[in-house]
XYZ file of C-alpha atoms in Angstrom:
620
model
C 88.472 226.203 67.960
C 90.069 226.412 64.436
C 89.165 228.261 61.053
C 89.225 224.514 59.719
C 86.465 223.628 61.911
C 84.539 226.532 60.546
C 84.751 225.554 56.844
C 84.143 222.159 57.423
C 80.974 223.188 59.175
C 80.150 225.434 56.121
C 81.241 222.806 53.858
C 78.911 220.040 55.319
C 75.581 221.687 56.077
C 75.816 224.279 53.042
C 77.910 222.864 50.595
C 79.971 225.846 50.414
C 83.659 225.567 49.877
C 86.599 228.161 50.824
C 87.232 230.334 48.172
C 91.275 231.447 47.665
C 91.510 234.052 44.679
C 94.283 235.884 45.770
C 97.057 233.944 44.863
C 99.355 236.627 46.208
C 97.596 236.668 49.555
C 97.260 232.920 50.359
C 96.366 233.726 53.706
C 93.130 235.720 52.807
C 89.820 233.364 51.689
C 85.846 233.915 51.849
C 83.369 231.766 52.352
C 79.882 233.105 50.270
C 76.451 232.416 50.076
C 75.847 229.712 47.617
C 72.789 231.147 46.237
C 73.868 234.842 46.270
C 77.508 234.825 45.927
C 77.540 237.399 48.665
C 80.185 236.973 51.288
C 79.247 236.145 55.169
C 82.855 235.525 56.258
C 86.459 236.944 55.475
C 88.905 234.378 56.597
C 92.251 235.710 58.056
C 95.375 233.346 58.662
C 98.848 235.156 59.075
C 102.154 233.357 60.801
C 103.217 235.149 64.079
C 107.038 234.661 63.895
C 107.640 235.389 67.423
C 105.285 232.779 69.149
C 105.965 230.449 66.444
C 102.166 230.099 65.486
C 99.596 230.938 63.136
C 97.242 233.543 64.175
C 93.716 232.895 62.940
C 91.037 235.452 62.683
C 87.646 236.230 60.584
C 85.237 238.908 60.026
C 81.515 237.410 60.622
C 78.893 239.284 58.381
C 76.066 238.381 61.604
C 75.298 242.016 62.800
C 77.234 244.434 65.333
C 74.400 243.592 68.036
C 75.864 240.225 68.508
C 78.677 241.663 70.609
C 75.774 243.181 72.862
C 73.656 239.960 73.133
C 76.944 237.121 73.496
C 79.936 238.257 75.797
C 83.075 236.447 74.663
C 86.426 237.162 74.960
C 86.996 235.855 71.200
C 84.483 238.160 70.086
C 85.491 241.574 68.620
C 85.148 244.497 66.320
C 85.759 243.521 62.804
C 89.368 243.036 61.661
C 88.824 244.139 57.996
C 85.349 244.627 57.052
C 83.735 248.124 57.553
C 80.073 248.508 58.369
C 77.556 247.600 61.502
C 76.537 244.377 59.713
C 80.342 242.653 60.938
C 81.908 241.398 64.139
C 85.576 239.908 64.448
C 86.273 236.719 65.590
C 89.703 235.461 67.183
C 90.173 231.805 66.720
C 92.032 230.083 70.163
C 91.484 227.391 72.724
C 88.479 229.051 74.262
C 86.586 229.948 71.047
C 83.466 228.059 71.351
C 82.736 226.391 67.954
C 78.967 225.767 68.659
C 78.840 229.634 69.187
C 80.373 230.296 65.974
C 78.497 228.274 63.601
C 75.422 229.496 65.190
C 76.888 233.205 63.961
C 77.788 231.602 60.510
C 74.007 230.184 60.235
C 72.764 233.977 61.218
C 75.754 235.684 58.530
C 74.110 233.628 55.215
C 70.707 234.938 56.559
C 71.562 238.458 56.934
C 69.892 239.359 53.646
C 71.241 241.001 50.491
C 74.951 242.707 50.636
C 74.477 246.418 49.210
C 78.313 246.628 49.228
C 81.185 246.585 51.807
C 84.617 247.647 52.109
C 87.687 245.509 53.240
C 90.727 247.242 54.618
C 93.804 245.246 54.352
C 96.322 247.745 55.879
C 96.861 247.482 59.590
C 99.016 249.727 61.628
C 99.263 247.496 64.365
C 100.539 244.231 62.058
C 104.369 243.410 62.610
C 106.792 243.778 59.761
C 107.751 240.139 60.064
C 104.330 239.185 58.688
C 105.143 237.416 55.608
C 101.574 238.956 53.422
C 101.869 242.273 52.278
C 99.030 244.658 52.515
C 96.856 245.373 49.560
C 93.458 246.307 48.452
C 91.047 243.619 46.870
C 88.593 244.553 44.243
C 84.921 244.661 44.928
C 83.271 241.528 45.402
C 80.908 241.771 42.483
C 81.319 238.346 41.195
C 80.211 235.240 42.801
C 83.441 232.934 44.104
C 81.421 229.900 44.940
C 81.706 226.821 43.190
C 79.072 224.818 41.699
C 76.743 223.991 43.826
C 75.920 220.424 44.807
C 72.226 218.649 43.968
C 69.819 219.879 46.850
C 66.140 218.943 46.827
C 64.013 222.080 46.060
C 61.737 221.082 49.143
C 64.963 220.943 51.851
C 66.127 224.005 50.121
C 62.935 225.894 50.571
C 62.815 224.560 54.099
C 65.850 226.305 55.351
C 64.920 229.442 54.057
C 61.890 229.539 56.200
C 64.343 229.703 59.147
C 64.279 232.996 60.885
C 67.076 233.773 63.436
C 64.931 236.270 65.610
C 66.325 236.816 69.330
C 68.299 233.087 69.298
C 66.196 231.975 72.018
C 65.054 228.549 72.661
C 61.284 229.760 71.983
C 62.652 230.761 68.691
C 64.326 227.662 67.915
C 60.928 225.800 68.813
C 58.779 228.183 66.556
C 61.373 227.906 63.626
C 61.414 223.845 63.949
C 57.415 223.681 64.422
C 57.262 225.854 61.219
C 59.806 224.085 59.111
C 58.087 220.684 60.332
C 54.853 221.401 59.007
C 56.238 222.302 55.852
C 58.079 218.855 55.333
C 55.396 216.919 57.263
C 54.601 214.863 54.082
C 58.149 214.859 52.578
C 59.856 211.553 51.697
C 63.531 211.071 50.309
C 65.834 207.832 49.756
C 68.747 208.882 50.657
C 70.271 207.291 53.451
C 72.779 208.441 55.921
C 74.962 206.278 58.428
C 76.634 208.607 60.001
C 76.843 209.058 63.982
C 75.169 212.428 65.312
C 75.309 213.896 68.721
C 73.360 216.797 69.694
C 70.706 218.000 72.296
C 67.520 219.481 71.229
C 68.062 218.520 67.572
C 66.157 220.372 64.890
C 66.427 220.576 60.998
C 68.565 223.592 61.534
C 71.092 221.474 62.665
C 71.777 219.069 60.359
C 73.522 219.199 56.876
C 71.703 218.277 53.867
C 73.258 214.751 53.699
C 72.070 214.438 57.368
C 68.302 216.022 56.634
C 68.476 213.760 53.610
C 69.170 210.602 55.544
C 66.855 211.609 58.611
C 63.768 211.871 55.946
C 64.725 208.791 54.558
C 64.757 206.720 57.784
C 61.352 208.504 59.012
C 59.660 207.460 55.524
C 60.748 203.758 56.494
C 59.899 204.193 59.756
C 56.166 205.362 59.303
C 55.682 201.936 57.214
C 56.685 200.103 59.990
C 60.410 199.214 59.216
C 62.373 199.973 62.237
C 66.016 200.425 61.342
C 69.048 201.663 63.699
C 69.688 205.969 63.918
C 71.466 208.011 65.870
C 69.654 208.918 68.980
C 69.519 212.714 67.952
C 67.750 211.651 65.144
C 65.411 209.584 66.794
C 64.524 212.435 69.434
C 63.811 214.575 66.323
C 61.107 211.979 65.180
C 59.440 212.683 68.606
C 59.705 216.289 68.668
C 57.490 215.878 65.603
C 54.854 213.836 67.160
C 54.938 215.992 69.879
C 54.088 219.046 67.812
C 51.268 217.454 66.087
C 53.872 216.928 62.706
C 52.848 213.536 61.146
C 49.736 212.512 62.940
C 45.898 213.455 62.579
C 45.146 214.097 66.094
C 46.423 213.405 69.827
C 45.521 209.906 70.232
C 46.850 209.290 66.610
C 50.299 211.011 67.742
C 50.018 209.059 70.932
C 49.590 205.653 69.352
C 52.375 206.232 67.169
C 54.718 207.218 70.255
C 53.481 203.647 71.634
C 54.504 201.789 68.361
C 57.962 203.805 68.267
C 58.640 202.571 71.739
C 57.640 199.034 71.035
C 59.194 198.829 67.587
C 62.399 201.059 68.108
C 63.328 200.885 71.857
C 61.412 197.592 73.547
C 63.016 195.723 70.224
C 66.394 196.816 70.819
C 66.963 198.632 68.208
C 67.323 202.251 69.792
C 69.033 203.590 73.012
C 66.947 202.699 75.694
C 67.966 205.870 77.399
C 65.202 207.313 75.366
C 62.917 205.575 77.594
C 62.201 207.648 80.338
C 61.685 210.981 78.356
C 59.340 209.174 76.049
C 57.137 208.069 79.061
C 57.340 211.755 80.799
C 56.175 213.416 77.420
C 53.483 210.697 76.391
C 51.914 211.464 79.863
C 52.070 214.738 79.541
C 51.078 215.187 76.185
C 48.087 213.373 76.866
C 47.446 215.732 80.016
C 47.515 218.850 78.006
C 45.518 217.583 75.176
C 42.797 216.396 77.072
C 42.861 212.573 76.665
C 41.070 210.149 78.831
C 42.879 209.069 82.053
C 43.028 205.888 80.933
C 44.855 206.671 78.449
C 47.241 209.025 80.136
C 47.987 206.027 82.696
C 48.562 203.664 80.459
C 51.331 206.016 78.658
C 52.950 207.192 81.833
C 56.009 205.449 83.486
C 54.492 202.250 85.351
C 56.916 203.853 88.454
C 54.830 206.485 88.555
C 51.451 204.349 88.054
C 52.809 201.676 90.847
C 53.657 204.729 93.340
C 50.533 206.572 92.992
C 48.323 203.204 93.370
C 49.916 202.250 96.397
C 49.616 205.702 98.031
C 45.891 205.504 96.885
C 45.662 202.008 98.837
C 47.701 203.088 102.087
C 45.400 206.329 102.401
C 42.128 204.171 102.236
C 42.883 200.620 103.321
C 39.558 199.645 104.129
C 38.484 199.617 100.505
C 41.090 196.879 99.548
C 41.897 193.432 99.778
C 44.983 192.337 102.516
C 46.773 191.214 99.710
C 46.841 194.447 98.085
C 47.564 196.439 101.553
C 50.162 194.202 101.991
C 51.544 194.975 98.367
C 51.365 198.686 99.009
C 53.302 198.419 101.970
C 55.625 196.637 100.616
C 56.345 198.989 97.842
C 57.510 201.626 100.162
C 58.716 199.468 102.675
C 61.175 197.297 100.565
C 61.739 193.416 99.877
C 62.756 193.115 103.395
C 58.952 192.897 104.542
C 58.237 190.050 102.343
C 61.418 188.424 103.844
C 60.050 188.427 107.315
C 59.774 185.046 108.634
C 55.702 186.052 109.259
C 55.022 185.966 105.649
C 57.743 183.238 104.665
C 55.802 181.102 107.342
C 52.766 181.559 106.251
C 52.031 184.091 103.363
C 48.503 184.294 103.796
C 48.350 185.187 107.389
C 51.210 186.832 107.672
C 49.913 189.515 104.941
C 46.695 189.812 106.589
C 48.557 190.616 109.869
C 50.113 193.555 108.261
C 47.485 194.712 106.415
C 45.152 194.852 109.827
C 47.630 196.820 111.542
C 47.943 199.132 108.811
C 44.079 199.504 108.786
C 43.765 199.744 112.590
C 46.436 202.462 112.482
C 44.787 204.615 109.569
C 41.736 204.147 111.726
C 43.135 205.292 115.293
C 46.106 206.777 114.990
C 45.850 210.842 115.610
C 48.837 213.081 116.142
C 48.393 216.667 116.267
C 45.088 216.075 113.687
C 47.012 213.704 111.270
C 46.033 210.227 110.885
C 48.836 207.731 110.017
C 48.829 208.287 106.536
C 49.444 211.876 106.752
C 52.057 211.301 109.588
C 54.034 209.117 106.838
C 53.110 210.449 103.513
C 52.631 214.198 103.996
C 49.196 215.968 102.229
C 48.938 216.796 98.595
C 50.816 219.974 97.740
C 50.628 221.913 94.448
C 53.814 222.102 92.382
C 54.425 224.370 89.283
C 54.570 222.016 86.264
C 55.871 222.906 82.861
C 54.786 220.193 80.372
C 57.316 219.427 77.526
C 59.939 221.534 78.872
C 62.639 219.331 78.119
C 61.789 218.670 74.468
C 61.236 220.947 71.349
C 57.827 222.037 71.749
C 56.037 224.794 70.301
C 52.502 225.637 72.025
C 50.832 227.797 68.893
C 48.647 229.774 71.678
C 48.285 229.671 75.606
C 46.209 226.365 76.727
C 42.833 227.598 78.572
C 41.859 226.938 81.873
C 41.496 223.501 82.748
C 41.644 221.046 85.720
C 42.584 217.242 84.958
C 42.437 214.515 87.720
C 44.592 211.660 86.721
C 44.568 209.253 89.825
C 43.251 209.872 93.202
C 46.531 211.103 93.974
C 47.640 213.402 91.223
C 45.611 216.414 89.465
C 46.761 218.853 87.256
C 45.247 222.648 86.677
C 45.899 225.152 84.511
C 45.099 228.838 85.237
C 46.270 231.544 82.678
C 48.118 229.442 80.722
C 50.426 228.454 83.797
C 49.857 224.731 85.264
C 50.330 223.396 88.549
C 50.584 219.925 89.380
C 48.757 218.504 92.618
C 50.510 215.061 94.105
C 52.171 213.335 97.214
C 55.809 214.430 96.814
C 58.591 212.484 98.142
C 59.930 215.439 99.669
C 57.050 215.618 102.869
C 57.600 211.695 103.321
C 58.750 210.484 106.779
C 60.017 206.963 105.988
C 61.543 207.006 109.092
C 58.117 206.959 110.624
C 56.472 204.508 108.338
C 59.670 202.020 108.887
C 59.147 202.191 112.427
C 55.773 201.163 112.254
C 56.976 198.023 110.061
C 59.657 197.281 112.364
C 57.543 197.321 115.297
C 54.501 195.436 113.899
C 56.536 192.931 112.657
C 58.440 192.507 115.939
C 54.854 191.655 117.398
C 54.075 189.343 114.575
C 57.180 187.378 114.991
C 56.568 186.904 118.821
C 53.272 185.552 118.301
C 53.840 183.174 115.761
C 57.277 181.775 117.144
C 58.924 182.306 114.186
C 62.742 182.857 115.453
C 64.790 185.929 114.258
C 62.680 188.029 116.881
C 63.696 191.446 116.704
C 64.679 194.208 119.745
C 62.072 196.717 120.263
C 63.060 200.429 120.086
C 61.381 202.888 122.287
C 61.045 205.360 119.576
C 58.427 202.790 117.744
C 56.434 201.660 120.948
C 53.664 203.874 119.455
C 52.980 201.382 116.638
C 52.686 198.427 119.121
C 48.769 198.868 119.874
C 47.953 198.318 116.176
C 50.511 194.988 115.747
C 48.642 193.597 119.136
C 45.286 194.437 117.931
C 45.847 192.861 114.719
C 47.109 189.672 116.327
C 44.103 189.893 118.716
C 41.812 190.058 115.863
C 43.254 187.175 113.901
C 43.003 185.009 117.107
C 39.060 185.747 117.257
C 38.937 185.040 113.663
C 40.410 181.666 113.996
C 38.179 180.883 117.387
C 35.232 182.160 115.507
C 36.189 179.662 112.355
C 36.696 176.696 114.570
C 33.339 176.895 116.302
C 30.517 175.409 113.901
C 27.636 177.814 113.233
C 24.694 177.265 114.830
C 21.280 178.515 114.153
C 18.200 178.516 116.616
C 14.590 178.098 115.113
C 12.835 179.428 118.065
C 9.257 178.760 115.810
C 9.607 175.537 116.576
C 9.760 176.107 120.462
C 5.854 174.670 120.718
C 6.244 171.967 119.179
C 9.344 170.941 121.491
C 7.297 171.024 124.242
C 4.448 168.794 122.809
C 7.418 166.195 121.695
C 8.528 166.450 125.183
C 5.451 165.844 126.118
C 4.894 162.853 124.193
C 8.627 161.593 124.999
C 7.999 162.029 128.640
C 4.556 159.831 128.424
C 6.069 157.095 126.209
C 8.909 156.617 128.447
C 6.659 156.287 131.481
C 6.088 153.303 133.598
C 2.462 152.682 134.465
C 3.536 153.333 138.119
C 4.758 156.394 137.418
C 1.808 157.319 135.106
C -0.414 156.975 138.398
C 2.009 158.852 140.089
C 2.099 161.760 137.678
C -1.888 162.277 138.357
C -0.910 162.894 141.895
C -1.259 166.756 143.236
C 2.880 167.304 144.005
C 5.465 166.460 141.889
C 8.214 168.170 142.441
C 11.271 166.039 140.711
C 8.835 165.165 137.758
C 10.483 168.592 135.797
C 13.872 167.319 136.285
C 13.288 163.914 135.435
C 11.579 164.668 132.406
C 14.542 166.865 131.028
C 16.935 164.592 131.120
C 14.998 161.871 129.310
C 13.607 163.860 126.652
C 16.874 165.434 125.561
C 18.915 162.703 124.296
C 21.926 163.765 121.947
C 21.750 163.099 118.382
C 24.409 163.163 115.497
C 24.445 164.117 112.218
C 23.770 168.106 112.235
C 25.289 170.119 109.268
C 26.847 173.525 109.547
C 24.534 176.332 109.433
C 21.299 174.330 110.950
C 20.008 173.770 114.261
C 21.520 170.470 115.672
C 18.905 167.760 116.452
C 19.351 166.731 120.083
C 21.159 169.702 121.056
C 18.781 171.381 123.596
C 19.842 174.685 122.798
C 16.290 176.491 123.001
C 15.396 174.721 125.948
C 18.347 175.837 127.671
C 17.364 179.430 126.884
C 13.945 178.598 128.051
C 15.162 177.173 130.755
C 16.833 180.392 131.624
C 14.131 182.685 131.050
C 11.787 180.789 133.356
C 14.448 180.864 136.275
C 15.189 176.774 136.056
C 18.515 175.119 136.195
C 20.101 174.156 132.814
C 23.005 171.806 134.020
C 20.476 168.617 133.445
C 20.210 169.513 129.785
C 24.321 170.263 129.775
C 25.007 166.760 131.531
C 22.273 164.742 129.207
C 23.837 166.298 126.260
C 27.737 166.101 127.366
C 27.648 169.761 126.797
C 30.432 172.100 128.230
C 28.592 175.217 129.875
C 31.051 177.816 127.817
C 30.362 175.785 124.359
C 26.789 175.995 125.102
C 26.823 179.846 125.840
C 28.889 180.752 122.696
C 26.451 178.845 120.506
C 23.399 180.298 121.678
C 25.120 183.801 121.824
C 26.566 183.603 118.199
C 23.192 182.602 116.739
C 21.442 185.362 118.532
C 24.270 187.997 117.558
C 22.638 189.032 114.572
C 19.239 189.837 116.048
C 20.660 191.129 119.529
C 23.924 192.517 118.539
C 25.877 191.575 121.793
C 26.029 188.311 123.935
C 23.022 187.500 125.948
C 24.224 184.633 127.946
C 27.753 184.463 130.406
C 29.631 181.426 131.713
C 31.770 181.004 134.116
C 32.725 177.339 132.828
C 30.836 175.868 135.181
C 27.427 177.581 134.394
C 25.330 179.532 132.391
C 23.536 182.850 133.537
C 21.417 185.060 131.622
C 22.183 189.079 130.849
C 19.005 190.667 132.215
C 19.516 193.681 130.391
C 18.057 191.408 127.269
C 15.571 189.582 128.951
C 12.570 192.030 127.648
C 14.042 191.231 124.061
C 14.267 187.475 124.279
C 10.464 187.368 125.547
C 9.734 189.430 122.745
C 11.073 187.112 120.140
C 9.312 184.400 121.811
C 6.182 186.265 121.512
C 5.650 186.922 125.210
C 5.135 183.388 126.367
C 7.528 181.090 128.217
C 5.085 178.922 130.124
């Protein structure tokens, strides 16, 4: 750093011009407070003939305690000034401009000067130095040039600044105090320069920059978004976070959303602000206790999506297959969606993966952990410092609070300290999760004959049962969907018997009627059954099928009579008839009541009593 940088800083920020009042000593000059005329810095330049370069130094009135606060090789005891209020600064390549400028700010606010002594004589000074030593008059007169016009409000704001301990907390406190003072201020003096600084506050800006910022803010508050340096745009967001320029937390959050849409989304401002803004909006909503709906809407979409995917995978039974698959894809990547299983039949493919994950969550257990916990861990508590990367001043410690953002994330404050409870990627077992997807995908490709088959890995074999279960489950569902839905109305059994008798009598010849009167008719039931059961058509789904003797088959089985005549007369396969009756009775019995080996049907004796009760105890 060079002395010229310090003089430029004093000119730009405070309208202080370097005073050269001693023609016989052109190497000495003064920077004085424009309001009091008191010296803030004594600047010294002298030529070193041995090195062939200029030596630059200055004395700053920022307090001798600075030397104990800041350890830097370019800070030393004063060269010319006497007293505990002064230190010396050496200007060379190691001198940090930011530090020196901040010390100059402190020098201007150090208060009234009551007199001091400046000594030009130095025993160590070399004879070849061109400037002679002499005494300068006591600075009882102000040497500053006429002050440029500064709005009174800005001048008053600058006087509110307190250096304090120089900490970041002190910086935030000053910003809050000055911001509240300037909350309603408006200006009409644009500034179009480029400014870059981290954690920008009013104190960091020169008067033209301040006036330019307040002019830009005045227009922004009316909905007129115009370009400005990102550091100044951050200054506006800091104001909103501190409740400056808003009537309520809800109003502040709305204005942040308006800023995002009008300044960032429109392409006017720097999009790099977006990430910080979304983080701050969520944190602001939490610490002010706004509704979770507000907070989630304000949060970064990536955070919302991740928490939603975790919630679905943790409780897959409560969500649709498409939602479960979408959650698997969120963590599994695009390769999952590109699987031939999904490409060939998206609906069936998603159902398979969703079913496998559901089964895994239900049945998997390892050392007391379910599949979700093995893949994503459990919720952990972490220290949470809301708005820590913003200029934010908390006027009072936050009261104890519990805030539930969503099923996977919550916040808790105790004694002014916050904790965030969440699932953290640090505890994710991505290998376990990817192994599940790879193994189930391998099984599904083989089942669907999609091609692009995968090779099984021994370490992933644990996931095979869940993929196989999903395949079997889908097969059963497809078989059930392919069968007509049959219902049996047992209340009509008595009518069926009467109708069968009428049908039989109407079809008998005279000789057969006479024969029927004889006491022993061994073959009559068989003939009767064959004649009375002629298949009909036209049945609709969900209704009993006219002409299909499901009730009579069941009655025959309960009586111990053969059922093949019924099956033959209606061209029914034994297995089909057994499945139809089992399905019709499943809601009542909860199990299959008939068994079939393909050629015949048998009754499961365990359910005989239940079936008899359903029929009223009569099967004659």
